[in-house]
Amino acid sequence: PVTLSLLSPQAFPLRSLRRRQPTLLVACGPAQNGAVGLVCARHLRSFDYEPTIFYPKRSPDPLHRDFTTQCEKMDIPFLSYLPTEVQLINDAYNAVVDAVLGAEGTQGTEGTEPCAAILTTLRHVRIPIVSLDVPSGWLPGPVGGSGDISPDVLVSLAAPKEVARRFRGRRHFLAGRFVPEELRRKFGLSPPEYPGSDCVVAL
Amino acid sequence: QEEAQAIDQELFTEYKFSVDQLMELAGLSCATAIAKAYPPSSFTTSQPAVLVVCGPGNNGGDGLVCARHLKMFGYQPTVYYPKRSSKPLFEGLTTQCNKMDIPFLPEFPAEAEFIDELYGLVVDAIFGFSFTGAVREPFGSILSTLERVTVPIASIDIPSGWDVEKGKADGLQPDMLISLTAPKKAAMHFTGRYHFLGGRFVPPALQEKYSLNLPEYPGTDCVLQLT
C-alpha cells in the first residue's frame, strides 16, 4: 500500500481540476482494496488535494484501523452516508477514487450491502472515476456486464488483472515497481520501464 | 534531538503509524534523492555500484529499504550489515534484499582504496538521530575507513558519528545529507554539496505543533532538494 498512493495526481494534476477546491471522494470497501484507498487518501491529502472518505463497512484488521486513524488525524473527513442524489456528488467532487471491491469483487461479492449501493451510485456519477486495481463490480470474462462502471483511469496494482483487457478509459497506470525481478519472471510478467524513480508507469 | 524523538513518538502513538510504514517511506526518499543527485549514468565505475553500510538500529533499517529501492532504480547495491537486529521487521527487510539478489558482504573492505575502486557511492545508514555516547565497534573502525574514502558518501538523516546537534568537525564529511522528516540541528554543520529533505509523511497538524516550517515539496515528489 505504501507505494500505491503516489498515482492519482499523475492523472489529475491539481491545476487541471475543474472545481476551485481540489476535492476528491474516496470510496473504500471493507477489505484490502479499501485499505489501499485509505492510504491513497492520506497521500492525496499531503499532496494538497482535499479528499473525503466514504468507508461504511470498516475492516476490523488492526492495520486497517490504524490507516483509518492516520486519515482522521490528517483531518480527512469521513462521510456518514453517501448521498443518493448523484448530482450532489457531481457538484461537490472533481473525481471519485473507487477503492471498493478491487480484485476481491471478482468473486461475486458485489451484491452485498453497502457495496451494492455504492456501485449503483458509481454507475450514475458524471465525474471521472479512478479505479484501484479492478473496477469494482467487474466480473471476469471477455465481455463485461451491462451494469459495469466505466472508470476514466485504472491503476493496476502489481500487475494488470485479466479484466483490465476490457478497460476503455483514458489512462491505465501500473503501480508495480515493488515486485521483485524474480517474481516477475516466475509469473511471466514483462512490465514496461518505469521512468526515473517513479513508482507508476502509464501503460 | 529530543524534539525529533518526540515527533517520532507522536507519529507512532497518536497517529498510529507503524514503524514499517515510515521506514519504507524514509528509505524510498533516500533512494529517490540519491537517484536525483547521482543518476546511474553519472558513475565512473563500470556499473552503478553502491555500498550501503547499515547500523544496528532504525537508521540501518532505512538503509535496507534504500538498498532495495536503489536496486529497482537500476543501481547495483551491496549491503554491509554487521550487527543485525533480530526484530521481525529487520529480518523481513534483509530477506527482501536477499530475494532481490542484493549481496551482503561478510566483511568490511579493509582499505578505503578498495571502496573507492569498487563503488561509485557509499550510503551511510549507520547511526541516526537517536545516537548518543561513544561509537561501539565495529562501527568505530568502519567510520575511520569511511573518513578516508574519496567517493561521495550520502548520509541518512545524520552523518554517522556526529553529535546530533553539534556535528563533528573531524568526523565524516558526507557529500550528501538526506534529512528525514525535518533537518536536525547537526545539519547546520553540513558542508556537502547536496542536502535533501525526505520523509514526506508528517501530518499538517504535527508540523504546526512543532513549528517545523517545512518548505513545500514539489508536486508529488517524496524528496525536496534544499541545496
CSV table of C-alpha atoms in Angstrom, one decimal:
chain,number,residue,atom,x,y,z
A,1,PRO,CA,0.0,0.0,0.0
A,2,VAL,CA,2.8,2.4,0.6
A,3,THR,CA,3.8,2.8,-3.0
A,4,LEU,CA,0.4,2.6,-4.4
A,5,SER,CA,-0.8,6.0,-3.4
A,6,LEU,CA,1.6,8.0,-5.5
A,7,LEU,CA,-0.6,7.7,-8.5
A,8,SER,CA,-3.8,9.7,-8.7
A,9,PRO,CA,-2.1,13.1,-9.0
A,10,GLN,CA,-0.5,12.0,-12.3
A,11,ALA,CA,-3.9,11.6,-13.9
A,12,PHE,CA,-5.4,14.7,-12.4
A,13,PRO,CA,-2.8,17.3,-11.8
A,14,LEU,CA,-4.0,19.9,-9.3
A,15,ARG,CA,-4.2,22.7,-11.8
A,16,SER,CA,-6.5,20.7,-14.1
A,17,LEU,CA,-9.3,20.2,-11.7
A,18,ARG,CA,-12.5,21.9,-12.6
A,19,ARG,CA,-13.7,23.0,-9.2
A,20,ARG,CA,-11.9,25.6,-7.2
A,21,GLN,CA,-11.2,23.2,-4.4
A,22,PRO,CA,-9.3,20.1,-5.3
A,23,THR,CA,-11.9,17.8,-3.8
A,24,LEU,CA,-11.9,14.1,-4.3
A,25,LEU,CA,-14.3,11.4,-3.0
A,26,VAL,CA,-12.5,8.2,-2.0
A,27,ALA,CA,-15.0,5.3,-1.7
A,28,CYS,CA,-13.4,2.5,0.4
A,29,GLY,CA,-14.7,-1.0,0.6
A,30,PRO,CA,-14.4,-3.3,3.7
A,31,ALA,CA,-11.3,-5.3,2.7
A,32,GLN,CA,-7.8,-4.9,1.2
A,33,ASN,CA,-8.9,-2.6,-1.7
A,34,GLY,CA,-10.5,-0.3,0.8
A,35,ALA,CA,-7.3,-0.2,2.8
A,36,VAL,CA,-5.3,0.8,-0.2
A,37,GLY,CA,-7.9,3.6,-0.7
A,38,LEU,CA,-7.2,4.8,2.8
A,39,VAL,CA,-3.5,5.0,2.2
A,40,CYS,CA,-4.1,6.7,-1.1
A,41,ALA,CA,-6.4,9.3,0.6
A,42,ARG,CA,-3.7,10.2,3.1
A,43,HIS,CA,-1.0,10.8,0.5
A,44,LEU,CA,-3.5,12.8,-1.6
A,45,ARG,CA,-4.0,15.0,1.4
A,46,SER,CA,-0.3,15.5,1.8
A,47,PHE,CA,-0.2,16.5,-1.9
A,48,ASP,CA,-2.7,19.2,-1.1
A,49,TYR,CA,-5.8,17.6,-2.5
A,50,GLU,CA,-8.9,17.6,-0.4
A,51,PRO,CA,-10.1,14.0,-0.1
A,52,THR,CA,-13.2,12.9,1.6
A,53,ILE,CA,-13.6,9.3,2.5
A,54,PHE,CA,-16.7,7.1,2.4
A,55,TYR,CA,-15.9,4.0,4.4
A,56,PRO,CA,-19.2,2.5,5.5
A,57,LYS,CA,-18.1,-1.0,6.5
A,58,ARG,CA,-14.8,-0.8,8.4
A,59,SER,CA,-12.4,-3.7,8.5
A,60,PRO,CA,-11.5,-5.0,11.9
A,61,ASP,CA,-8.0,-5.6,10.9
A,62,PRO,CA,-5.7,-3.6,13.2
A,63,LEU,CA,-3.5,-2.4,10.3
A,64,HIS,CA,-6.6,-1.1,8.5
A,65,ARG,CA,-7.9,0.5,11.7
A,66,ASP,CA,-4.5,2.3,12.0
A,67,PHE,CA,-4.8,3.6,8.4
A,68,THR,CA,-8.2,5.0,9.4
A,69,THR,CA,-6.7,6.8,12.4
A,70,GLN,CA,-4.0,8.2,10.3
A,71,CYS,CA,-6.6,9.7,7.9
A,72,GLU,CA,-8.6,11.0,10.8
A,73,LYS,CA,-5.6,12.7,12.3
A,74,MET,CA,-4.8,14.3,8.9
A,75,ASP,CA,-8.3,15.9,9.2
A,76,ILE,CA,-9.7,13.9,6.3
A,77,PRO,CA,-13.5,13.9,6.7
A,78,PHE,CA,-15.4,10.6,6.7
A,79,LEU,CA,-18.9,10.8,5.3
A,80,SER,CA,-21.5,9.1,7.4
A,81,TYR,CA,-23.6,8.4,4.4
A,82,LEU,CA,-23.4,8.6,0.6
A,83,PRO,CA,-25.9,10.9,-1.0
A,84,THR,CA,-28.3,9.0,-3.2
A,85,GLU,CA,-28.7,12.2,-5.2
A,86,VAL,CA,-25.9,11.7,-7.6
A,87,GLN,CA,-25.9,15.4,-8.6
A,88,LEU,CA,-24.7,16.3,-5.2
A,89,ILE,CA,-21.6,14.2,-5.7
A,90,ASN,CA,-21.0,15.6,-9.2
A,91,ASP,CA,-21.2,19.1,-7.7
A,92,ALA,CA,-19.0,18.5,-4.7
A,93,TYR,CA,-16.1,16.5,-6.1
A,94,ASN,CA,-13.8,16.5,-9.0
A,95,ALA,CA,-13.4,12.8,-9.2
A,96,VAL,CA,-14.1,9.6,-7.3
A,97,VAL,CA,-11.5,7.1,-6.3
A,98,ASP,CA,-13.0,3.6,-6.5
A,99,ALA,CA,-11.4,1.5,-3.8
A,100,VAL,CA,-14.5,-0.5,-3.1
A,101,LEU,CA,-14.1,-4.1,-4.2
A,102,GLY,CA,-11.0,-4.4,-6.4
A,103,ALA,CA,-9.9,-7.9,-7.1
A,104,GLU,CA,-12.0,-9.3,-4.3
A,105,GLY,CA,-15.1,-8.2,-6.2
A,106,THR,CA,-14.5,-10.7,-8.9
A,107,GLN,CA,-15.6,-13.4,-6.6
A,108,GLY,CA,-19.1,-12.0,-6.8
A,109,THR,CA,-19.5,-10.3,-3.5
A,110,GLU,CA,-20.8,-7.2,-5.1
A,111,GLY,CA,-24.4,-7.9,-4.2
A,112,THR,CA,-23.8,-7.4,-0.5
A,113,GLU,CA,-24.5,-4.0,1.1
A,114,PRO,CA,-23.3,-1.4,1.3
A,115,CYS,CA,-21.1,-2.1,-1.7
A,116,ALA,CA,-24.1,-2.6,-3.9
A,117,ALA,CA,-25.4,0.8,-3.1
A,118,ILE,CA,-22.0,2.5,-3.7
A,119,LEU,CA,-21.8,0.7,-7.1
A,120,THR,CA,-25.2,1.9,-8.1
A,121,THR,CA,-24.1,5.5,-7.3
A,122,LEU,CA,-20.8,5.0,-9.2
A,123,ARG,CA,-22.8,3.9,-12.2
A,124,HIS,CA,-24.5,7.2,-12.4
A,125,VAL,CA,-21.9,9.8,-11.5
A,126,ARG,CA,-20.7,12.1,-14.2
A,127,ILE,CA,-17.4,12.9,-12.7
A,128,PRO,CA,-14.3,10.8,-13.6
A,129,ILE,CA,-13.7,7.6,-11.7
A,130,VAL,CA,-10.3,6.3,-10.8
A,131,SER,CA,-10.4,2.6,-10.0
A,132,LEU,CA,-7.8,0.8,-8.0
A,133,ASP,CA,-6.7,-2.5,-9.4
A,134,VAL,CA,-10.1,-3.7,-10.7
A,135,PRO,CA,-13.1,-1.5,-11.4
A,136,SER,CA,-15.5,-2.5,-8.6
A,137,GLY,CA,-18.1,-4.9,-9.7
A,138,TRP,CA,-16.4,-6.1,-12.9
A,139,LEU,CA,-16.5,-9.8,-13.1
A,140,PRO,CA,-14.0,-12.0,-15.0
A,141,GLY,CA,-14.8,-12.8,-18.7
A,142,PRO,CA,-14.1,-11.4,-22.1
A,143,VAL,CA,-17.3,-9.3,-22.2
A,144,GLY,CA,-18.4,-7.1,-19.4
A,145,GLY,CA,-21.8,-6.8,-17.9
A,146,SER,CA,-24.3,-4.1,-18.8
A,147,GLY,CA,-24.0,-2.7,-15.2
A,148,ASP,CA,-20.3,-2.3,-15.3
A,149,ILE,CA,-18.9,1.1,-14.1
A,150,SER,CA,-16.8,3.0,-16.6
A,151,PRO,CA,-13.7,4.4,-14.9
A,152,ASP,CA,-11.7,7.1,-16.6
A,153,VAL,CA,-8.5,5.9,-15.0
A,154,LEU,CA,-7.4,2.4,-13.9
A,155,VAL,CA,-4.4,1.8,-11.7
A,156,SER,CA,-3.3,-1.8,-11.8
A,157,LEU,CA,-1.6,-2.9,-8.7
A,158,ALA,CA,1.5,-5.2,-9.0
A,159,ALA,CA,0.3,-6.4,-12.5
A,160,PRO,CA,-2.7,-5.8,-14.7
A,161,LYS,CA,-5.6,-8.1,-13.9
A,162,GLU,CA,-7.4,-10.1,-16.5
A,163,VAL,CA,-10.3,-7.8,-16.6
A,164,ALA,CA,-8.0,-4.9,-17.5
A,165,ARG,CA,-8.2,-6.1,-21.0
A,166,ARG,CA,-11.7,-4.6,-21.2
A,167,PHE,CA,-10.7,-1.2,-19.9
A,168,ARG,CA,-11.5,1.5,-22.3
A,169,GLY,CA,-10.9,4.6,-20.2
A,170,ARG,CA,-8.5,7.4,-20.8
A,171,ARG,CA,-5.4,6.3,-18.8
A,172,HIS,CA,-4.2,3.0,-17.5
A,173,PHE,CA,-1.3,3.1,-15.0
A,174,LEU,CA,0.7,0.3,-13.5
A,175,ALA,CA,1.9,0.6,-9.9
A,176,GLY,CA,4.1,-2.4,-9.6
A,177,ARG,CA,7.6,-1.3,-9.2
A,178,PHE,CA,7.9,-3.1,-5.9
A,179,VAL,CA,7.5,-6.5,-7.5
A,180,PRO,CA,10.9,-8.2,-7.3
A,181,GLU,CA,12.5,-9.3,-10.6
A,182,GLU,CA,12.5,-12.9,-9.6
A,183,LEU,CA,8.7,-12.9,-9.0
A,184,ARG,CA,8.1,-11.1,-12.3
A,185,ARG,CA,10.0,-13.7,-14.2
A,186,LYS,CA,8.2,-16.5,-12.4
A,187,PHE,CA,4.8,-15.2,-13.5
A,188,GLY,CA,6.0,-14.2,-16.9
A,189,LEU,CA,5.3,-10.5,-16.4
A,190,SER,CA,7.1,-8.1,-18.6
A,191,PRO,CA,6.4,-4.7,-17.4
A,192,PRO,CA,7.5,-1.5,-19.2
A,193,GLU,CA,10.3,0.7,-18.0
A,194,TYR,CA,9.4,2.9,-15.1
A,195,PRO,CA,10.5,6.5,-15.8
A,196,GLY,CA,13.3,7.6,-13.4
A,197,SER,CA,12.4,6.9,-9.9
A,198,ASP,CA,8.7,7.0,-10.4
A,199,CYS,CA,6.7,4.2,-8.9
A,200,VAL,CA,3.9,4.3,-11.5
A,201,VAL,CA,4.1,4.0,-15.3
A,202,ALA,CA,1.5,4.8,-17.9
A,203,LEU,CA,0.6,1.9,-20.0
B,1,GLN,CA,17.3,15.6,19.4
B,2,GLU,CA,14.5,15.5,21.9
B,3,GLU,CA,12.1,17.1,19.6
B,4,ALA,CA,12.9,14.7,16.8
B,5,GLN,CA,12.3,11.8,19.3
B,6,ALA,CA,9.0,13.4,20.4
B,7,ILE,CA,7.7,13.8,16.9
B,8,ASP,CA,8.6,10.2,16.2
B,9,GLN,CA,6.8,9.1,19.3
B,10,GLU,CA,3.7,11.0,18.4
B,11,LEU,CA,3.6,9.6,14.9
B,12,PHE,CA,3.6,6.1,16.4
B,13,THR,CA,1.3,6.6,19.4
B,14,GLU,CA,-1.1,9.3,18.4
B,15,TYR,CA,-1.2,8.9,14.6
B,16,LYS,CA,-0.9,5.1,14.7
B,17,PHE,CA,1.7,4.9,12.0
B,18,SER,CA,3.7,1.7,12.1
B,19,VAL,CA,7.5,1.7,12.0
B,20,ASP,CA,7.3,-0.3,8.8
B,21,GLN,CA,5.3,2.4,7.1
B,22,LEU,CA,7.5,5.2,8.0
B,23,MET,CA,10.7,3.3,7.4
B,24,GLU,CA,9.5,2.3,3.9
B,25,LEU,CA,8.7,6.0,3.1
B,26,ALA,CA,12.1,7.1,4.6
B,27,GLY,CA,14.1,4.5,2.6
B,28,LEU,CA,12.3,5.4,-0.6
B,29,SER,CA,13.0,9.1,0.0
B,30,CYS,CA,16.7,8.3,0.4
B,31,ALA,CA,16.9,6.2,-2.8
B,32,THR,CA,15.0,8.9,-4.7
B,33,ALA,CA,17.3,11.6,-3.5
B,34,ILE,CA,20.3,9.6,-4.5
B,35,ALA,CA,18.8,8.9,-7.9
B,36,LYS,CA,18.4,12.7,-8.4
B,37,ALA,CA,21.9,13.7,-7.3
B,38,TYR,CA,23.8,10.7,-8.6
B,39,PRO,CA,22.0,9.2,-11.6
B,40,PRO,CA,23.3,5.8,-12.7
B,41,SER,CA,24.8,7.4,-15.8
B,42,SER,CA,27.0,9.6,-13.7
B,43,PHE,CA,29.0,6.7,-12.2
B,44,THR,CA,32.6,6.3,-13.4
B,45,THR,CA,32.6,2.7,-12.2
B,46,SER,CA,31.5,0.2,-15.0
B,47,GLN,CA,28.3,-0.5,-13.1
B,48,PRO,CA,26.5,2.0,-10.8
B,49,ALA,CA,27.7,0.1,-7.8
B,50,VAL,CA,26.7,1.5,-4.4
B,51,LEU,CA,27.9,0.3,-0.9
B,52,VAL,CA,25.2,0.6,1.7
B,53,VAL,CA,26.5,0.4,5.3
B,54,CYS,CA,23.8,-0.4,7.8
B,55,GLY,CA,24.0,0.2,11.5
B,56,PRO,CA,22.2,-1.8,14.2
B,57,GLY,CA,19.1,0.4,14.6
B,58,ASN,CA,16.4,2.1,12.6
B,59,ASN,CA,18.9,4.1,10.5
B,60,GLY,CA,20.2,0.7,9.4
B,61,GLY,CA,16.6,-0.3,8.6
B,62,ASP,CA,16.3,2.9,6.5
B,63,GLY,CA,19.4,1.7,4.7
B,64,LEU,CA,18.0,-1.7,3.9
B,65,VAL,CA,14.9,-0.2,2.4
B,66,CYS,CA,17.0,2.3,0.5
B,67,ALA,CA,19.2,-0.5,-0.9
B,68,ARG,CA,16.1,-2.3,-2.2
B,69,HIS,CA,14.7,0.7,-4.0
B,70,LEU,CA,18.1,1.6,-5.4
B,71,LYS,CA,18.1,-1.9,-7.0
B,72,MET,CA,14.8,-1.2,-8.5
B,73,PHE,CA,16.1,2.1,-9.8
B,74,GLY,CA,18.8,0.3,-11.7
B,75,TYR,CA,21.7,0.6,-9.3
B,76,GLN,CA,23.8,-2.3,-8.0
B,77,PRO,CA,23.8,-2.0,-4.3
B,78,THR,CA,25.8,-4.1,-1.9
B,79,VAL,CA,25.0,-4.1,1.8
B,80,TYR,CA,27.2,-4.4,4.8
B,81,TYR,CA,25.1,-5.1,7.9
B,82,PRO,CA,27.3,-6.4,10.7
B,83,LYS,CA,25.1,-6.1,13.7
B,84,ARG,CA,21.7,-7.4,12.7
B,85,SER,CA,18.5,-6.7,14.7
B,86,SER,CA,16.5,-9.9,15.3
B,87,LYS,CA,13.2,-8.0,15.2
B,88,PRO,CA,10.9,-9.4,12.5
B,89,LEU,CA,10.8,-6.0,10.7
B,90,PHE,CA,14.6,-6.2,10.1
B,91,GLU,CA,14.6,-9.8,9.3
B,92,GLY,CA,11.9,-9.1,6.7
B,93,LEU,CA,13.9,-6.2,5.2
B,94,THR,CA,17.0,-8.4,5.0
B,95,THR,CA,15.1,-11.2,3.3
B,96,GLN,CA,13.6,-8.7,0.8
B,97,CYS,CA,17.1,-7.6,-0.1
B,98,ASN,CA,18.4,-11.2,-0.4
B,99,LYS,CA,15.5,-12.1,-2.6
B,100,MET,CA,16.3,-9.1,-4.9
B,101,ASP,CA,19.8,-10.6,-5.3
B,102,ILE,CA,21.4,-7.8,-3.3
B,103,PRO,CA,24.7,-9.2,-1.9
B,104,PHE,CA,25.6,-8.8,1.8
B,105,LEU,CA,29.3,-8.5,2.4
B,106,PRO,CA,30.8,-10.9,5.0
B,107,GLU,CA,33.4,-8.3,6.0
B,108,PHE,CA,34.0,-4.7,5.6
B,109,PRO,CA,36.6,-3.7,2.9
B,110,ALA,CA,39.9,-3.3,4.8
B,111,GLU,CA,41.1,-0.2,3.0
B,112,ALA,CA,39.4,3.0,1.8
B,113,GLU,CA,41.0,2.5,-1.6
B,114,PHE,CA,39.1,-0.8,-2.1
B,115,ILE,CA,35.9,1.0,-1.6
B,116,ASP,CA,36.9,3.8,-4.0
B,117,GLU,CA,37.7,1.2,-6.6
B,118,LEU,CA,34.6,-0.9,-6.3
B,119,TYR,CA,31.9,1.6,-5.6
B,120,GLY,CA,30.8,4.9,-7.0
B,121,LEU,CA,28.9,5.9,-3.9
B,122,VAL,CA,28.6,4.9,-0.2
B,123,VAL,CA,25.3,5.2,1.7
B,124,ASP,CA,25.9,5.9,5.4
B,125,ALA,CA,23.0,4.3,7.2
B,126,ILE,CA,24.9,3.6,10.5
B,127,PHE,CA,23.6,6.0,13.1
B,128,GLY,CA,20.6,8.3,13.1
B,129,PHE,CA,19.1,10.9,15.3
B,130,SER,CA,18.9,8.7,18.4
B,131,PHE,CA,22.6,8.3,18.6
B,132,THR,CA,24.3,9.3,21.8
B,133,GLY,CA,27.5,8.3,23.5
B,134,ALA,CA,30.5,6.5,22.2
B,135,VAL,CA,30.7,4.7,19.0
B,136,ARG,CA,30.9,0.9,19.5
B,137,GLU,CA,32.9,-1.5,17.3
B,138,PRO,CA,32.8,-2.4,14.6
B,139,PHE,CA,31.5,1.0,13.7
B,140,GLY,CA,34.5,2.9,15.0
B,141,SER,CA,36.8,1.3,12.5
B,142,ILE,CA,34.2,1.5,9.8
B,143,LEU,CA,33.8,5.2,10.3
B,144,SER,CA,37.6,5.7,10.3
B,145,THR,CA,37.8,3.9,6.9
B,146,LEU,CA,34.8,5.9,5.5
B,147,GLU,CA,36.5,9.1,6.6
B,148,ARG,CA,39.3,8.3,4.2
B,149,VAL,CA,37.1,7.3,1.3
B,150,THR,CA,37.1,9.7,-1.7
B,151,VAL,CA,33.9,8.6,-3.5
B,152,PRO,CA,30.8,10.5,-2.4
B,153,ILE,CA,29.1,9.5,0.8
B,154,ALA,CA,25.3,10.0,1.3
B,155,SER,CA,24.3,10.0,4.9
B,156,ILE,CA,20.8,9.2,6.1
B,157,ASP,CA,19.5,11.8,8.5
B,158,ILE,CA,22.7,12.4,10.5
B,159,PRO,CA,26.2,11.9,9.3
B,160,SER,CA,27.2,8.9,11.5
B,161,GLY,CA,29.3,9.7,14.5
B,162,TRP,CA,28.2,13.3,14.6
B,163,ASP,CA,26.7,14.7,17.7
B,164,VAL,CA,23.0,15.1,16.6
B,165,GLU,CA,23.0,18.8,17.5
B,166,LYS,CA,26.6,19.9,17.3
B,167,GLY,CA,28.1,17.9,14.5
B,168,LYS,CA,31.7,16.7,14.4
B,169,ALA,CA,34.3,18.8,12.7
B,170,ASP,CA,36.8,16.0,12.5
B,171,GLY,CA,34.3,13.3,11.6
B,172,LEU,CA,32.7,12.1,8.5
B,173,GLN,CA,32.1,14.8,5.8
B,174,PRO,CA,29.5,13.4,3.5
B,175,ASP,CA,28.7,14.8,0.1
B,176,MET,CA,25.0,14.3,0.6
B,177,LEU,CA,22.7,14.5,3.5
B,178,ILE,CA,19.1,13.3,3.4
B,179,SER,CA,17.3,14.8,6.4
B,180,LEU,CA,14.3,12.8,7.3
B,181,THR,CA,11.1,14.5,8.4
B,182,ALA,CA,12.9,17.8,9.2
B,183,PRO,CA,16.6,18.8,9.3
B,184,LYS,CA,18.2,18.2,12.6
B,185,LYS,CA,20.4,20.8,14.3
B,186,ALA,CA,23.5,19.0,13.1
B,187,ALA,CA,22.5,19.8,9.5
B,188,MET,CA,23.7,23.3,10.1
B,189,HIS,CA,27.2,21.9,10.1
B,190,PHE,CA,26.8,20.0,6.9
B,191,THR,CA,29.1,21.3,4.2
B,192,GLY,CA,28.5,18.8,1.4
B,193,ARG,CA,27.0,19.5,-2.0
B,194,TYR,CA,23.6,18.0,-1.7
B,195,HIS,CA,21.1,18.4,1.1
B,196,PHE,CA,17.7,16.8,0.5
B,197,LEU,CA,14.7,16.6,2.7
B,198,GLY,CA,12.8,13.3,2.7
B,199,GLY,CA,10.1,11.5,4.8
B,200,ARG,CA,7.1,13.3,3.4
B,201,PHE,CA,4.7,11.9,5.9
B,202,VAL,CA,4.4,14.4,8.7
B,203,PRO,CA,0.7,15.4,9.0
B,204,PRO,CA,0.0,19.1,8.8
B,205,ALA,CA,-1.2,19.2,12.4
B,206,LEU,CA,2.0,17.8,13.7
B,207,GLN,CA,4.1,20.2,11.5
B,208,GLU,CA,2.2,23.1,13.2
B,209,LYS,CA,2.5,21.7,16.7
B,210,TYR,CA,6.3,21.6,16.4
B,211,SER,CA,6.6,24.7,14.2
B,212,LEU,CA,8.6,22.7,11.7
B,213,ASN,CA,8.1,25.3,9.0
B,214,LEU,CA,8.9,22.8,6.3
B,215,PRO,CA,9.2,24.2,2.8
B,216,GLU,CA,6.9,22.9,0.1
B,217,TYR,CA,7.7,19.6,-1.6
B,218,PRO,CA,7.5,19.9,-5.4
B,219,GLY,CA,4.3,18.3,-6.7
B,220,THR,CA,4.0,14.7,-5.6
B,221,ASP,CA,7.8,14.2,-5.1
B,222,CYS,CA,8.8,12.5,-1.9
B,223,VAL,CA,12.0,14.5,-1.7
B,224,LEU,CA,12.9,18.2,-1.8
B,225,GLN,CA,16.3,19.5,-2.7
B,226,LEU,CA,17.3,22.1,-0.1
B,227,THR,CA,20.8,22.8,-1.5
